[in-house]
Structure formats: structure tokens, C-alpha cells
Amino acid sequence: MNITSIKTESFNALLSKIYPIKNLLIFIVSLFGTHFLWKLIVEGNHQGHEIYILGMDFTSFFHHISLFTAKAAYHIMHLIGMTNTQIHDTYLFYQTPNGGFVNVVWGCTGIKQFLMFIAIMLIAPGHSKKKVWYLPFSLFILWIYNIIRIIVITYNTGLEPSSFDYWHSFFNNPFYVLMFILWLIWEEIINKKKNTV
């Protein structure tokens, strides 16, 4: 047995071990790859609205998204009975005697996570026809989660302004867990169903 055939057999053995988890590896590489790409090309003020992508000013564009997100959270808060909430531009106030507020800046819009999930789904193996409906559905679920996150942070900051950092951090990791769950549903349920189209 020559060295070339030994290397080929070793490589084939390695591939056979990796194959069952290849889609998981694709997910992990996509997740971290898009995260680091975002860090490389995006520069922004995390407490304000200024944001630059590849050196170009996208502040105005993201401010519109922040305003839309703040208004959506505000309207949902009123729908569920939180009528002592006020909005001014991108600022949400849950009015209590201690009176804290939340400023919905570009980092609060979920755009980064939405773009990451789009990239993950575009790279993920599977039927394009199924992705056409599953991707918008998943983005809607992520958007709803983000709105709930903003509402809970606003409510708790209104009750106790010093709790903002705790609640803001509390919701970060579950965002990525939800992305993983949505990918897992795709991988284990949606993509495995026989394509009847």
C-alpha cells in the first residue's frame, strides 16, 4: 500500500465521520463568518444612530428602520394595555415615577441578526422553493422576538432605569438560540419533507 492510497483512505474516513454533521458545520461557519464580516465592514455608535458600512454613511437609512421598530413596539404595547407608554422619535418611555426610557438605535433593530440568518439560509442546503416561504416566515419570527425584547426592556427600564443593562444583555444570546432553532426546524423538518411540488 503506497502513501497516496493511505492518505486517500484517511481522508475518506475523515469525510465519512464529518458527513453526518456537515450541515451543522455549515451553520456554524455561516453564523460566525457573517458575524465577523459584520464586525469588519460595519462601524457604528452603539448608543446613537450613526452607522457606517464600508465607510459609507447609512445613518439616515437605519434611522428610518429604528423609527419603524420603535413605532411597532409602541403600538403593540398599547394593544396589550400598556397605555402609559409614550414615544418621541426613536425614544420609548414607560412612564412611572422613576421614569426610564429606551432609545431604539440601529443595533436594536435586529438588522444584523436578520442579515446573518438570510446568509445562513442562502448557504444552507435545501430546496429553493421551500426557502422562498420559510425564510420570510423565519424573519417574521425573529422580528416578533425583537419587538418583544424591546417591549420588555422598555417596561423594566420604566420601572427601574438601572436595570437597562441587565435586560439588554439578558436578551442577546436567546436571539442566536432562536436563529439556531429556526435553522434546526429547517434542517430536521422542512428540508427533510419530500418535495411534492
Short mmCIF file of C-alpha atoms in Angstrom, two decimals:
data_model
loop_
_atom_site.label_atom_id
_atom_site.label_comp_id
_atom_site.label_asym_id
_atom_site.label_seq_id
_atom_site.Cartn_x
_atom_site.Cartn_y
_atom_site.Cartn_z
CA MET A 1 0.00 0.00 0.00
CA ASN A 2 1.58 3.29 -1.07
CA ILE A 3 1.47 6.64 0.78
CA THR A 4 -1.04 8.16 -1.65
CA SER A 5 -3.61 5.42 -1.10
CA ILE A 6 -3.12 5.66 2.71
CA LYS A 7 -3.75 9.42 2.56
CA THR A 8 -6.82 8.88 0.37
CA GLU A 9 -8.23 6.27 2.76
CA SER A 10 -7.56 8.54 5.76
CA PHE A 11 -9.24 11.45 4.02
CA ASN A 12 -12.25 9.31 3.06
CA ALA A 13 -12.52 8.04 6.65
CA LEU A 14 -12.45 11.62 7.94
CA LEU A 15 -15.13 12.65 5.43
CA SER A 16 -17.37 9.76 6.47
CA LYS A 17 -17.12 10.91 10.10
CA ILE A 18 -17.82 14.56 9.23
CA TYR A 19 -20.66 13.92 6.75
CA PRO A 20 -23.42 13.35 9.33
CA ILE A 21 -22.71 16.78 10.87
CA LYS A 22 -21.72 18.67 7.71
CA ASN A 23 -24.89 20.81 7.69
CA LEU A 24 -24.31 21.74 11.33
CA LEU A 25 -20.74 22.74 10.44
CA ILE A 26 -22.11 24.83 7.55
CA PHE A 27 -24.46 26.57 10.01
CA ILE A 28 -21.65 27.28 12.49
CA VAL A 29 -19.27 28.59 9.81
CA SER A 30 -22.08 30.73 8.30
CA LEU A 31 -23.04 32.15 11.71
CA PHE A 32 -19.54 33.06 12.80
CA GLY A 33 -18.46 34.06 9.29
CA THR A 34 -21.28 36.57 8.90
CA HIS A 35 -20.72 37.83 12.47
CA PHE A 36 -17.05 38.57 11.81
CA LEU A 37 -17.81 40.01 8.36
CA TRP A 38 -20.29 42.41 10.01
CA LYS A 39 -17.61 43.43 12.54
CA LEU A 40 -15.15 44.07 9.70
CA ILE A 41 -17.36 46.21 7.46
CA VAL A 42 -19.73 47.95 9.93
CA GLU A 43 -18.74 50.75 12.27
CA GLY A 44 -21.36 52.44 14.40
CA ASN A 45 -22.24 54.26 17.58
CA HIS A 46 -23.93 51.72 19.86
CA GLN A 47 -25.68 54.44 21.86
CA GLY A 48 -26.65 56.57 18.87
CA HIS A 49 -27.83 56.38 15.29
CA GLU A 50 -24.54 56.86 13.42
CA ILE A 51 -23.60 53.82 11.34
CA TYR A 52 -21.10 53.37 8.52
CA ILE A 53 -20.80 50.37 6.21
CA LEU A 54 -17.50 50.17 4.30
CA GLY A 55 -17.01 53.83 5.22
CA MET A 56 -20.33 54.96 3.71
CA ASP A 57 -22.85 56.74 5.93
CA PHE A 58 -26.05 54.70 6.35
CA THR A 59 -27.31 56.67 9.37
CA SER A 60 -30.42 58.05 7.66
CA PHE A 61 -31.44 54.65 6.27
CA PHE A 62 -31.04 52.91 9.64
CA HIS A 63 -32.77 55.77 11.46
CA HIS A 64 -35.90 55.02 9.41
CA ILE A 65 -35.67 51.35 10.41
CA SER A 66 -35.17 52.36 14.06
CA LEU A 67 -38.21 54.63 13.87
CA PHE A 68 -40.32 51.86 12.32
CA THR A 69 -39.18 49.41 15.03
CA ALA A 70 -39.89 51.87 17.86
CA LYS A 71 -43.35 52.65 16.46
CA ALA A 72 -44.17 48.94 16.09
CA ALA A 73 -43.16 48.29 19.72
CA TYR A 74 -45.14 51.35 20.85
CA HIS A 75 -48.33 50.25 19.05
CA ILE A 76 -48.07 46.69 20.35
CA MET A 77 -47.54 47.99 23.89
CA HIS A 78 -50.77 49.97 23.57
CA LEU A 79 -52.58 46.94 22.12
CA ILE A 80 -51.65 44.85 25.17
CA GLY A 81 -52.77 47.56 27.60
CA MET A 82 -49.52 49.40 28.33
CA THR A 83 -51.20 52.74 27.64
CA ASN A 84 -48.85 54.82 29.80
CA THR A 85 -46.15 54.38 27.14
CA GLN A 86 -45.04 57.41 25.14
CA ILE A 87 -42.92 57.71 22.01
CA HIS A 88 -40.78 60.57 20.76
CA ASP A 89 -38.80 59.86 17.60
CA THR A 90 -37.00 56.59 18.50
CA TYR A 91 -37.34 57.07 22.26
CA LEU A 92 -39.81 54.86 24.14
CA PHE A 93 -40.95 55.89 27.62
CA TYR A 94 -42.81 53.61 30.00
CA GLN A 95 -43.99 56.32 32.35
CA THR A 96 -43.55 55.62 36.04
CA PRO A 97 -42.38 57.85 38.91
CA ASN A 98 -38.81 56.60 38.36
CA GLY A 99 -39.19 57.21 34.60
CA GLY A 100 -36.56 55.47 32.46
CA PHE A 101 -36.54 55.37 28.65
CA VAL A 102 -35.17 53.30 25.79
CA ASN A 103 -33.66 54.71 22.60
CA VAL A 104 -34.18 52.27 19.71
CA VAL A 105 -30.92 52.76 17.81
CA TRP A 106 -29.67 50.79 14.76
CA GLY A 107 -28.31 48.00 16.96
CA CYS A 108 -31.82 47.44 18.41
CA THR A 109 -33.48 46.85 15.04
CA GLY A 110 -32.30 43.24 14.63
CA ILE A 111 -30.97 44.02 11.14
CA LYS A 112 -27.64 42.34 11.88
CA GLN A 113 -29.35 39.13 13.01
CA PHE A 114 -31.78 39.23 10.06
CA LEU A 115 -28.90 39.55 7.58
CA MET A 116 -26.98 36.78 9.34
CA PHE A 117 -29.98 34.46 9.15
CA ILE A 118 -30.54 35.29 5.47
CA ALA A 119 -26.91 34.36 4.76
CA ILE A 120 -27.26 31.13 6.79
CA MET A 121 -30.37 30.12 4.86
CA LEU A 122 -28.88 31.00 1.47
CA ILE A 123 -25.85 28.84 2.23
CA ALA A 124 -27.84 26.02 3.87
CA PRO A 125 -28.51 23.00 1.64
CA GLY A 126 -32.12 22.57 0.60
CA HIS A 127 -34.87 23.27 -1.88
CA SER A 128 -35.05 26.88 -3.08
CA LYS A 129 -38.85 26.71 -3.36
CA LYS A 130 -39.12 25.87 0.32
CA LYS A 131 -36.69 28.64 1.26
CA VAL A 132 -38.93 31.16 -0.57
CA TRP A 133 -41.62 30.79 2.12
CA TYR A 134 -39.54 29.60 5.09
CA LEU A 135 -37.08 32.49 5.05
CA PRO A 136 -39.74 35.28 5.30
CA PHE A 137 -41.59 33.22 7.94
CA SER A 138 -38.37 32.89 10.00
CA LEU A 139 -37.54 36.58 9.64
CA PHE A 140 -41.04 37.43 10.89
CA ILE A 141 -40.49 35.21 13.96
CA LEU A 142 -37.12 36.92 14.60
CA TRP A 143 -38.80 40.33 14.19
CA ILE A 144 -41.54 39.41 16.69
CA TYR A 145 -38.87 38.26 19.16
CA ASN A 146 -37.03 41.55 18.73
CA ILE A 147 -40.21 43.58 19.33
CA ILE A 148 -40.95 41.54 22.49
CA ARG A 149 -37.36 42.16 23.60
CA ILE A 150 -37.76 45.92 23.14
CA ILE A 151 -41.10 45.92 24.98
CA VAL A 152 -39.71 44.00 27.98
CA ILE A 153 -36.61 46.21 28.14
CA THR A 154 -38.75 49.38 27.91
CA TYR A 155 -41.15 48.15 30.60
CA ASN A 156 -38.39 47.17 33.04
CA THR A 157 -36.37 50.31 32.34
CA GLY A 158 -39.51 52.34 33.07
CA LEU A 159 -39.83 50.60 36.43
CA GLU A 160 -36.14 50.73 37.27
CA PRO A 161 -33.80 52.67 34.93
CA SER A 162 -30.69 50.95 36.35
CA SER A 163 -31.99 47.57 35.11
CA PHE A 164 -31.47 48.51 31.43
CA ASP A 165 -28.05 46.85 31.09
CA TYR A 166 -29.27 43.64 32.72
CA TRP A 167 -32.31 43.28 30.45
CA HIS A 168 -30.42 44.35 27.34
CA SER A 169 -27.80 41.64 27.96
CA PHE A 170 -30.44 39.10 29.02
CA PHE A 171 -31.97 39.01 25.52
CA ASN A 172 -28.77 38.86 23.44
CA ASN A 173 -27.93 35.14 23.49
CA PRO A 174 -31.55 33.93 23.10
CA PHE A 175 -31.65 35.82 19.77
CA TYR A 176 -28.94 33.48 18.44
CA VAL A 177 -30.55 30.45 20.10
CA LEU A 178 -33.78 31.30 18.24
CA MET A 179 -31.81 31.52 14.99
CA PHE A 180 -30.40 28.06 15.68
CA ILE A 181 -33.88 26.66 16.47
CA LEU A 182 -35.27 28.09 13.22
CA TRP A 183 -32.35 26.58 11.29
CA LEU A 184 -32.88 23.27 13.10
CA ILE A 185 -36.57 23.25 12.14
CA TRP A 186 -35.45 23.86 8.55
CA GLU A 187 -32.84 21.14 8.70
CA GLU A 188 -34.76 18.44 10.56
CA ILE A 189 -38.36 19.05 9.47
CA ILE A 190 -38.94 21.37 6.50
CA ASN A 191 -36.00 20.33 4.33
CA LYS A 192 -36.45 16.61 5.06
CA LYS A 193 -40.08 16.54 3.89
CA LYS A 194 -40.46 15.08 0.40
CA ASN A 195 -40.84 17.81 -2.19
CA THR A 196 -44.35 17.39 -3.56
CA VAL A 197 -44.15 20.38 -5.94
#
